[in-house]
XYZ file of C-alpha atoms in Angstrom:
571
model
C 3.820 -17.003 -18.936
C 7.222 -15.417 -19.265
C 7.660 -12.518 -21.672
C 10.801 -11.804 -23.678
C 11.765 -9.264 -26.324
C 12.236 -9.807 -30.035
C 15.256 -8.323 -31.861
C 12.998 -6.520 -34.370
C 9.779 -4.568 -34.190
C 6.497 -6.280 -34.974
C 4.942 -5.969 -38.445
C 2.058 -3.569 -37.466
C 4.408 -1.138 -35.673
C 7.027 -1.322 -38.419
C 4.476 -0.674 -41.156
C 3.168 2.411 -39.345
C 6.654 3.545 -38.297
C 5.723 3.464 -34.632
C 7.996 2.705 -31.730
C 7.645 -0.921 -30.636
C 8.755 -2.398 -27.293
C 9.200 -5.787 -29.080
C 7.481 -7.833 -26.368
C 6.480 -11.358 -27.395
C 3.817 -12.674 -27.962
C 2.326 -9.181 -28.257
C 3.806 -5.717 -27.921
C 2.208 -3.094 -25.705
C 0.932 -0.967 -28.602
C -0.866 -3.866 -30.300
C -2.262 -4.963 -26.952
C -3.641 -1.505 -26.157
C -5.517 -1.289 -29.471
C -6.496 -4.985 -29.478
C -4.613 -5.540 -32.743
C -3.102 -8.760 -33.992
C 0.660 -8.701 -33.377
C 2.973 -10.734 -35.639
C 6.735 -11.143 -35.516
C 9.070 -12.544 -38.166
C 12.516 -13.905 -37.590
C 14.621 -12.131 -40.227
C 17.270 -14.206 -41.926
C 19.823 -13.026 -44.441
C 19.140 -14.029 -48.033
C 22.784 -14.999 -48.468
C 22.894 -17.171 -45.380
C 20.608 -19.640 -43.722
C 18.957 -20.226 -47.070
C 18.598 -23.977 -46.580
C 16.905 -23.344 -43.242
C 14.282 -21.159 -44.906
C 13.738 -23.612 -47.725
C 13.443 -26.404 -45.209
C 10.907 -24.396 -43.228
C 8.885 -23.570 -46.352
C 8.801 -27.211 -47.381
C 7.679 -28.330 -43.945
C 5.134 -25.524 -43.411
C 3.904 -24.285 -46.804
C 0.275 -23.897 -45.791
C 1.181 -22.219 -42.524
C 3.007 -19.503 -44.458
C 0.347 -19.318 -47.134
C -2.437 -18.930 -44.551
C -0.629 -15.893 -43.170
C -0.001 -14.459 -46.649
C 3.744 -15.007 -46.407
C 4.515 -16.953 -49.574
C 7.739 -15.823 -51.229
C 6.830 -17.091 -54.717
C 4.077 -14.646 -55.678
C 1.845 -11.976 -54.249
C 2.898 -9.304 -51.766
C 5.660 -9.484 -49.201
C 4.913 -8.287 -45.655
C 8.215 -6.367 -45.570
C 9.992 -4.022 -47.966
C 12.857 -5.164 -50.143
C 16.451 -4.673 -49.068
C 17.168 -1.800 -51.504
C 14.074 0.191 -50.490
C 14.896 -0.310 -46.832
C 18.443 0.987 -47.254
C 17.279 3.947 -49.375
C 14.385 4.618 -46.977
C 11.950 4.718 -49.852
C 8.437 3.431 -50.076
C 8.265 -0.109 -51.469
C 5.302 -1.721 -53.210
C 6.429 -5.087 -51.736
C 5.412 -6.901 -54.899
C 6.974 -10.262 -55.568
C 9.293 -11.161 -57.136
C 10.273 -7.509 -57.987
C 8.897 -4.264 -56.611
C 8.026 -1.376 -58.945
C 10.910 0.833 -57.798
C 13.551 -1.806 -58.534
C 11.818 -2.665 -61.821
C 11.889 0.962 -63.034
C 15.559 1.298 -62.120
C 16.308 -2.112 -63.603
C 17.913 -3.317 -60.401
C 17.849 -6.729 -58.829
C 15.179 -6.856 -56.112
C 16.015 -8.957 -53.063
C 13.894 -9.678 -50.041
C 15.124 -10.849 -46.675
C 13.939 -14.336 -46.082
C 12.022 -14.873 -42.884
C 10.064 -17.394 -40.933
C 7.003 -16.891 -38.825
C 7.584 -17.282 -35.085
C 4.846 -19.666 -34.040
C 4.294 -20.389 -30.349
C 4.963 -23.943 -29.379
C 6.409 -26.214 -26.726
C 9.974 -25.660 -27.967
C 9.825 -21.872 -27.929
C 12.053 -19.676 -25.781
C 9.374 -19.179 -23.151
C 8.997 -21.386 -20.121
C 5.604 -22.768 -21.145
C 3.558 -23.147 -24.384
C 2.618 -19.812 -25.921
C -0.862 -20.679 -27.170
C -4.298 -20.661 -25.717
C -4.491 -20.862 -21.922
C -5.555 -24.248 -20.625
C -9.003 -22.935 -19.687
C -9.634 -21.636 -23.250
C -8.102 -24.531 -25.208
C -10.554 -26.664 -27.247
C -11.174 -30.292 -26.415
C -8.829 -31.603 -29.117
C -5.990 -29.276 -28.202
C -2.533 -30.756 -28.719
C 0.773 -28.849 -28.339
C 2.298 -30.334 -31.519
C -0.702 -29.475 -33.675
C -0.721 -26.047 -32.027
C 2.817 -25.486 -33.319
C 1.540 -26.247 -36.838
C -1.359 -23.851 -36.363
C -4.113 -26.503 -36.316
C -6.820 -26.953 -33.695
C -8.746 -29.792 -35.319
C -9.932 -32.451 -32.927
C -9.136 -35.343 -35.241
C -5.652 -34.126 -36.145
C -5.822 -35.638 -39.646
C -5.225 -32.408 -41.559
C -1.542 -32.401 -40.486
C -1.509 -28.625 -40.704
C -1.711 -28.525 -44.527
C -5.228 -27.428 -45.464
C -6.805 -26.340 -42.202
C -5.109 -22.962 -41.946
C -6.767 -22.237 -38.604
C -3.796 -20.534 -37.050
C -4.059 -19.104 -33.608
C -3.890 -15.435 -34.546
C -6.246 -15.767 -37.533
C -8.851 -17.777 -35.695
C -8.958 -15.220 -32.874
C -8.343 -12.045 -34.858
C -11.425 -10.364 -33.323
C -10.653 -11.419 -29.742
C -8.695 -9.193 -27.390
C -5.306 -10.544 -26.404
C -6.134 -9.731 -22.792
C -9.020 -12.184 -22.993
C -6.844 -14.870 -24.543
C -3.865 -14.607 -22.224
C -5.601 -13.466 -19.037
C -3.803 -11.321 -16.443
C -0.354 -12.269 -17.678
C 0.699 -8.967 -19.195
C 2.204 -6.027 -17.364
C -0.068 -3.739 -15.381
C -1.534 -0.727 -17.154
C -0.661 2.269 -14.970
C -2.696 5.482 -15.156
C 0.472 7.444 -15.951
C 3.528 6.833 -18.097
C 5.339 3.731 -16.934
C 8.609 4.040 -15.009
C 10.940 1.406 -13.676
C 10.357 2.114 -9.981
C 6.569 1.742 -10.017
C 6.464 -1.956 -9.149
C 8.946 -1.684 -6.273
C 7.205 1.381 -4.847
C 3.798 -0.306 -4.898
C 5.286 -3.348 -3.208
C 6.846 -1.207 -0.494
C 3.572 0.661 0.058
C 1.765 -2.653 0.585
C 4.330 -3.624 3.227
C 3.893 -0.445 5.290
C 0.858 -1.883 7.098
C 1.359 -5.280 8.798
C -1.331 -7.592 7.445
C -0.581 -10.787 9.383
C -2.822 -9.892 12.316
C -5.166 -7.353 10.665
C -8.873 -7.880 11.333
C -11.209 -8.468 8.359
C -12.948 -5.095 8.785
C -9.832 -3.145 9.722
C -8.470 -0.153 7.876
C -5.405 -2.168 6.903
C -7.546 -4.535 4.839
C -9.230 -1.551 3.239
C -5.910 -0.021 2.201
C -4.567 -3.289 0.788
C -7.714 -3.943 -1.264
C -9.908 -0.953 -2.101
C -7.186 1.693 -1.939
C -4.817 -0.252 -4.189
C -7.584 -1.108 -6.657
C -8.664 2.529 -6.980
C -5.141 3.937 -7.126
C -4.172 1.785 -10.096
C -6.816 3.531 -12.223
C -6.545 7.143 -11.011
C -3.448 9.293 -11.686
C -3.920 11.547 -8.650
C -4.243 8.753 -6.099
C -1.526 6.783 -7.895
C 0.975 9.653 -7.572
C 0.005 10.043 -3.905
C 0.521 6.321 -3.272
C 3.966 6.376 -4.859
C 4.793 9.492 -2.838
C 3.898 7.656 0.385
C 6.191 4.746 -0.425
C 9.042 6.974 -1.574
C 8.752 9.253 1.475
C 8.870 6.264 3.802
C 12.001 4.983 2.083
C 13.578 8.430 2.383
C 12.875 8.423 6.105
C 14.536 5.026 6.572
C 17.513 5.943 4.390
C 17.859 9.406 5.971
C 17.649 11.095 2.562
C 14.735 13.525 2.822
C 13.155 15.140 -0.238
C 14.678 12.872 -2.847
C 13.953 13.774 -6.511
C 11.593 10.819 -6.830
C 9.607 11.834 -3.746
C 9.462 15.473 -4.814
C 8.290 14.520 -8.311
C 5.333 12.437 -7.123
C 4.481 15.037 -4.487
C 4.327 17.844 -7.030
C 2.401 15.771 -9.559
C -0.229 14.719 -7.018
C -0.646 18.308 -5.800
C -0.914 19.534 -9.403
C -3.699 17.093 -10.279
C -5.470 17.976 -7.023
C -5.467 21.683 -7.849
C -6.723 21.025 -11.375
C -9.620 18.916 -10.130
C -10.678 21.355 -7.447
C -10.578 24.250 -9.936
C -13.009 22.519 -12.291
C -16.585 23.885 -12.329
C -19.071 21.626 -10.629
C -16.375 19.888 -8.612
C -17.624 16.949 -6.551
C -15.586 15.187 -3.904
C -14.514 11.659 -4.807
C -12.687 8.880 -3.019
C -9.535 9.384 -5.061
C -9.352 13.143 -4.439
C -9.846 12.909 -0.675
C -7.483 9.938 -0.437
C -4.709 11.812 -2.230
C -5.040 14.819 0.094
C -4.992 12.532 3.124
C -1.874 10.677 1.955
C -0.018 13.920 1.270
C -0.816 15.317 4.714
C 0.120 12.203 6.706
C 3.398 11.327 5.006
C 4.524 14.952 4.912
C 4.077 14.895 8.675
C 6.009 11.616 8.906
C 8.785 13.199 6.817
C 9.006 16.173 9.227
C 7.709 18.525 6.543
C 5.385 20.281 8.972
C 4.381 23.269 6.844
C 3.383 21.140 3.880
C 1.551 18.686 6.142
C -0.413 21.523 7.739
C -1.412 22.910 4.330
C -2.582 19.541 3.034
C -4.401 18.811 6.297
C -6.381 22.047 6.073
C -7.195 21.208 2.470
C -8.359 17.735 3.502
C -10.648 19.183 6.159
C -12.154 21.627 3.662
C -12.748 18.776 1.209
C -14.429 16.584 3.815
C -16.768 19.423 4.735
C -18.295 19.089 1.263
C -21.056 16.647 0.466
C -19.800 13.122 0.898
C -20.571 10.027 -1.121
C -22.806 7.450 0.500
C -20.837 4.302 -0.341
C -18.994 1.963 2.003
C -15.591 2.717 0.518
C -15.908 6.397 1.354
C -16.884 5.588 4.944
C -13.666 3.632 5.377
C -11.782 6.537 3.820
C -13.342 8.826 6.447
C -11.851 6.502 9.066
C -8.405 6.844 7.489
C -8.848 10.613 7.303
C -9.822 10.742 10.985
C -6.745 8.694 11.831
C -4.607 11.214 9.959
C -6.333 14.151 11.668
C -5.934 12.570 15.105
C -2.264 11.836 14.488
C -1.622 15.410 13.357
C -3.557 16.763 16.339
C -1.546 14.615 18.726
C 1.780 15.766 17.305
C 1.048 19.390 16.371
C -0.852 20.136 19.618
C -3.721 21.679 17.652
C -7.402 20.890 17.582
C -8.878 19.664 14.296
C -12.441 18.445 13.702
C -13.144 14.731 13.442
C -15.718 13.667 10.859
C -18.391 11.029 11.360
C -19.308 8.531 8.649
C -22.447 9.502 6.791
C -24.476 6.538 8.081
C -23.808 6.874 11.814
C -22.663 9.302 14.481
C -19.597 8.788 16.641
C -20.051 9.000 20.400
C -17.632 11.269 22.246
C -15.305 9.165 24.455
C -14.120 10.056 27.940
C -10.480 10.239 29.089
C -10.973 7.090 31.170
C -12.687 5.054 28.406
C -9.386 3.584 27.234
C -8.458 2.214 30.664
C -11.957 0.816 31.113
C -11.431 -1.206 27.954
C -8.041 -2.373 29.250
C -9.579 -3.763 32.445
C -12.552 -5.223 30.588
C -10.206 -7.116 28.287
C -8.164 -8.384 31.250
C -11.247 -9.541 33.185
C -12.473 -11.565 30.208
C -9.074 -13.249 29.750
C -7.102 -11.320 27.181
C -5.026 -14.412 26.444
C -5.594 -18.100 27.106
C -4.749 -19.260 30.623
C -3.004 -22.327 29.232
C -0.559 -20.173 27.287
C 0.480 -17.826 30.100
C -0.397 -19.932 33.165
C -1.774 -16.771 34.777
C -5.316 -16.279 35.959
C -5.577 -12.727 34.613
C -4.114 -13.476 31.201
C -1.487 -11.224 29.637
C -1.357 -8.624 32.436
C -0.316 -9.680 35.928
C -1.770 -8.479 39.226
C 0.791 -5.709 39.643
C 0.000 -4.147 36.269
C -3.754 -4.426 36.784
C -3.497 -2.831 40.219
C -1.628 0.164 38.816
C -4.148 0.574 36.000
C -7.069 0.438 38.450
C -5.562 3.245 40.529
C -5.082 5.394 37.421
C -8.643 4.679 36.279
C -9.998 5.653 39.680
C -8.063 8.917 39.542
C -9.284 9.706 36.008
C -12.922 9.083 36.883
C -12.621 11.258 39.972
C -11.089 14.204 38.099
C -13.292 14.097 34.987
C -16.743 13.216 36.323
C -16.426 14.753 39.786
C -14.910 18.049 40.930
C -12.200 19.781 38.994
C -8.536 18.962 39.457
C -7.688 20.595 42.772
C -4.660 20.396 45.072
C -6.699 18.247 47.477
C -7.275 15.622 44.796
C -3.588 15.661 43.919
C -2.663 15.077 47.559
C -5.015 12.093 47.710
C -3.506 10.711 44.509
C 0.019 11.093 45.904
C -1.001 9.216 49.039
C -2.607 6.423 47.017
C 0.434 6.174 44.777
C 2.797 5.943 47.747
C 0.741 3.096 49.231
C 0.695 1.275 45.904
C 4.187 -0.145 46.389
C 3.237 -1.695 49.731
C 0.166 -3.327 48.188
C 2.279 -4.758 45.364
C 4.646 -6.402 47.822
C 1.725 -8.314 49.338
C 0.889 -9.921 45.975
C 2.155 -13.468 45.610
C 3.560 -13.813 42.101
C 5.604 -16.709 40.788
C 8.607 -15.306 38.863
C 8.447 -18.296 36.484
C 4.925 -17.408 35.335
C 4.662 -16.120 31.779
C 7.094 -15.963 28.917
C 9.846 -13.401 28.458
C 7.634 -11.295 26.189
C 4.819 -11.352 28.747
C 7.182 -10.211 31.485
C 8.482 -7.392 29.294
C 4.927 -6.292 28.490
C 4.046 -6.121 32.185
C 7.263 -4.236 32.869
C 6.272 -1.717 30.170
C 2.858 -1.287 31.803
C 4.464 -0.638 35.188
C 6.857 1.923 33.700
C 3.953 3.584 31.895
C 2.033 3.902 35.154
C 5.033 5.534 36.819
C 5.397 7.943 33.882
C 1.696 8.802 34.166
C 2.014 9.711 37.833
C 5.191 11.635 37.089
C 3.210 13.804 34.648
C 0.139 14.242 36.849
C 1.747 14.556 40.290
C 4.368 17.074 39.253
C 5.589 19.157 42.137
C 5.770 22.867 41.137
C 9.191 23.268 42.716
C 10.935 20.379 40.952
C 12.805 20.340 37.671
C 10.450 20.540 34.686
C 12.787 18.664 32.361
C 13.011 15.785 34.814
C 9.212 15.619 34.838
C 8.749 15.791 31.088
C 11.412 13.289 30.136
C 12.224 11.101 33.149
C 14.879 8.391 32.880
C 12.146 5.758 32.990
C 10.823 7.078 29.676
C 14.078 6.159 27.971
C 13.979 2.732 29.613
C 10.427 2.275 28.324
C 11.315 3.224 24.759
C 14.258 0.807 24.826
C 12.025 -2.033 26.015
C 9.347 -1.289 23.428
C 11.944 -1.565 20.689
C 12.718 -5.131 21.804
C 9.102 -6.346 21.926
C 7.375 -7.527 18.767
C 3.722 -6.430 19.044
C 2.630 -9.214 16.685
C 4.647 -12.240 17.806
C 4.310 -11.439 21.508
C 0.502 -11.491 21.281
C 0.208 -7.941 22.577
C -1.877 -6.640 19.698
C -3.977 -9.780 19.501
C -4.878 -10.138 23.167
C -4.336 -6.681 24.729
C -4.500 -3.960 22.033
C -5.947 -1.415 24.474
C -2.952 -1.796 26.794
C -0.651 -1.361 23.788
C -2.370 1.915 22.854
C -2.307 3.131 26.461
C 1.452 2.575 26.731
C 2.252 4.326 23.445
C 0.012 7.356 23.979
C 1.246 7.874 27.543
C 4.845 7.812 26.358
C 3.960 10.229 23.545
C 2.592 12.707 26.070
C 5.803 12.464 28.106
C 8.056 13.574 25.244
C 8.878 17.280 25.230
C 10.269 17.388 21.681
C 7.720 17.354 18.853
C 10.146 15.485 16.589
C 10.364 12.643 19.115
C 6.582 12.589 19.341
C 6.236 12.232 15.558
C 8.808 9.455 15.424
C 7.185 7.611 18.309
C 3.640 7.885 16.952
C 4.742 6.866 13.484
C 5.761 3.457 14.831
C 2.421 2.754 16.513
C -0.020 4.016 13.865
C 0.450 1.107 11.387
C -0.345 -1.416 14.131
C -3.380 0.527 15.339
C -4.667 0.616 11.758
C -4.814 -3.173 11.702
C -6.996 -3.486 14.817
C -9.390 -0.566 14.308
C -12.296 -0.177 11.907
C -13.754 2.933 10.279
C -15.306 4.052 13.608
C -11.813 4.297 15.178
C -13.124 3.466 18.648
C -9.708 2.579 20.038
C -7.844 5.448 18.373
C -10.415 8.076 19.388
C -10.386 6.899 23.004
C -6.591 6.971 22.988
C -6.616 10.456 21.490
C -9.063 11.651 24.169
C -6.755 10.243 26.838
C -3.747 11.959 25.235
C -5.561 15.300 25.133
C -6.260 14.950 28.851
C -2.589 14.339 29.614
C -1.524 17.313 27.507
C -4.039 19.483 29.329
C -2.422 18.416 32.598
C 0.963 19.510 31.278
C -0.511 22.835 30.213
C -1.778 23.390 33.759
C 1.726 23.156 35.174
C 3.303 25.145 32.373
C 0.903 28.104 32.482
C -0.712 28.089 35.899
C -1.624 26.208 39.021
C -3.754 23.047 38.921
C -6.809 24.857 40.227
C -6.760 27.752 37.742
C -8.026 25.835 34.692
C -10.792 23.324 34.166
C -10.248 19.963 32.550
C -12.546 18.370 29.984
C -15.701 17.099 31.581
């Protein structure tokens, strides 16, 4: 049902001298207090007289049932002289007391009641919805204000107008969800567009039913629309993301919602007997993550510490809060990966999270490939999405990771063995018989990205102490990899659907190769929305990827601050 505005305020708002938004069929004020809202089309007494007389002759009982007769009684509006003088009018007909005392002619503006009907200005009939209409409902009789099943009264004596028959029924019940949304704060023009942009931040086409993306698009949005703190934080997220794309950081709109969300957070925490809720923790999490995405590191660090302190309190035992813990862990892991600092990861209240190993991610990659990550008919390849060359490189890396984490510490002897194995890898790849026509263009690009990632991994691990450090940290192949990743669609290429572990391995390895923290934040920001759609509250894939990234960063720390044998790796 379309909604348009009337040129004059409604009768209840005008009688109480309240501001009216003039929405038809009901203004916002009358809707909020469940009050009957009536509009009258004002017509000049000196013009359009025949139209009014014609209307009164055709609809006398309709006007009389609403108490609108102009012959006797009380008028619903003040006379013209009292309106111009801004004096109180008794509204008596035919002459009010003020005009009678001053012996002046009393004139009233003629009017007609705006009844909803099939010929109204809206796109569809403005009466009862089809699921609430009685059995004898007819649009013509509705225009006359009659709901009789037989239709013999012709609108003369029935008087069962729509608004009078349902005077005790809320307009929300009558019209359903056809009015504007009630926001928890004062309405502004940009709310609808910001909420729409926030919903588009997470790709939902491939998201799993139990993924965090589904949780954000359902539970998060439902809770934010009724809580001012989480609502401000949600609008801040959308506005900050737009600022990042438009290269206009700290816009007035973003700053406003940021300050308002932080203000409500402080007020809630300062209350005696404060108890952690979903909305409070969600607002702190949103502020920390999108401040980090906006390169506001100091503010992100402050909000992240506040989020950790909040999560250390007693948690609620509902399912929604467990999913929120997963989102909070994703934020903490992202901040840890970019800021190079250790932050605690929280387990859901109903279960404990097992600590992954650095090689767990690559084990999942090979397990997915062995079970056929993509249909053989689609790629015409026996191993699915990854070819033999990519799988061979991943197996060598997995063997090296298992040897260095479960066996002896990383020693020069192990590095020499890894260099020898890596040098022989090219000869073994040449012996593989691979048809160049196998696989689509996207599949070939994905395998090329996996091969480049493997070379970047060995460039980080097998760094020679005498070579150039900058060449090790940001090799030319890293720039080639980032350019290829920008051309591949993770959704349409089937990468996220059939090989999500390989996708995470490529992105986290490239993140470890960047030397600039700003490049790391930009790179991780692209991958996090996709990982949210394929991971649940346990964050198995993200935690394994984070453990692998920590291992790579520890390797870099060995070369930056000492020899490989001086420090122990995680075991």
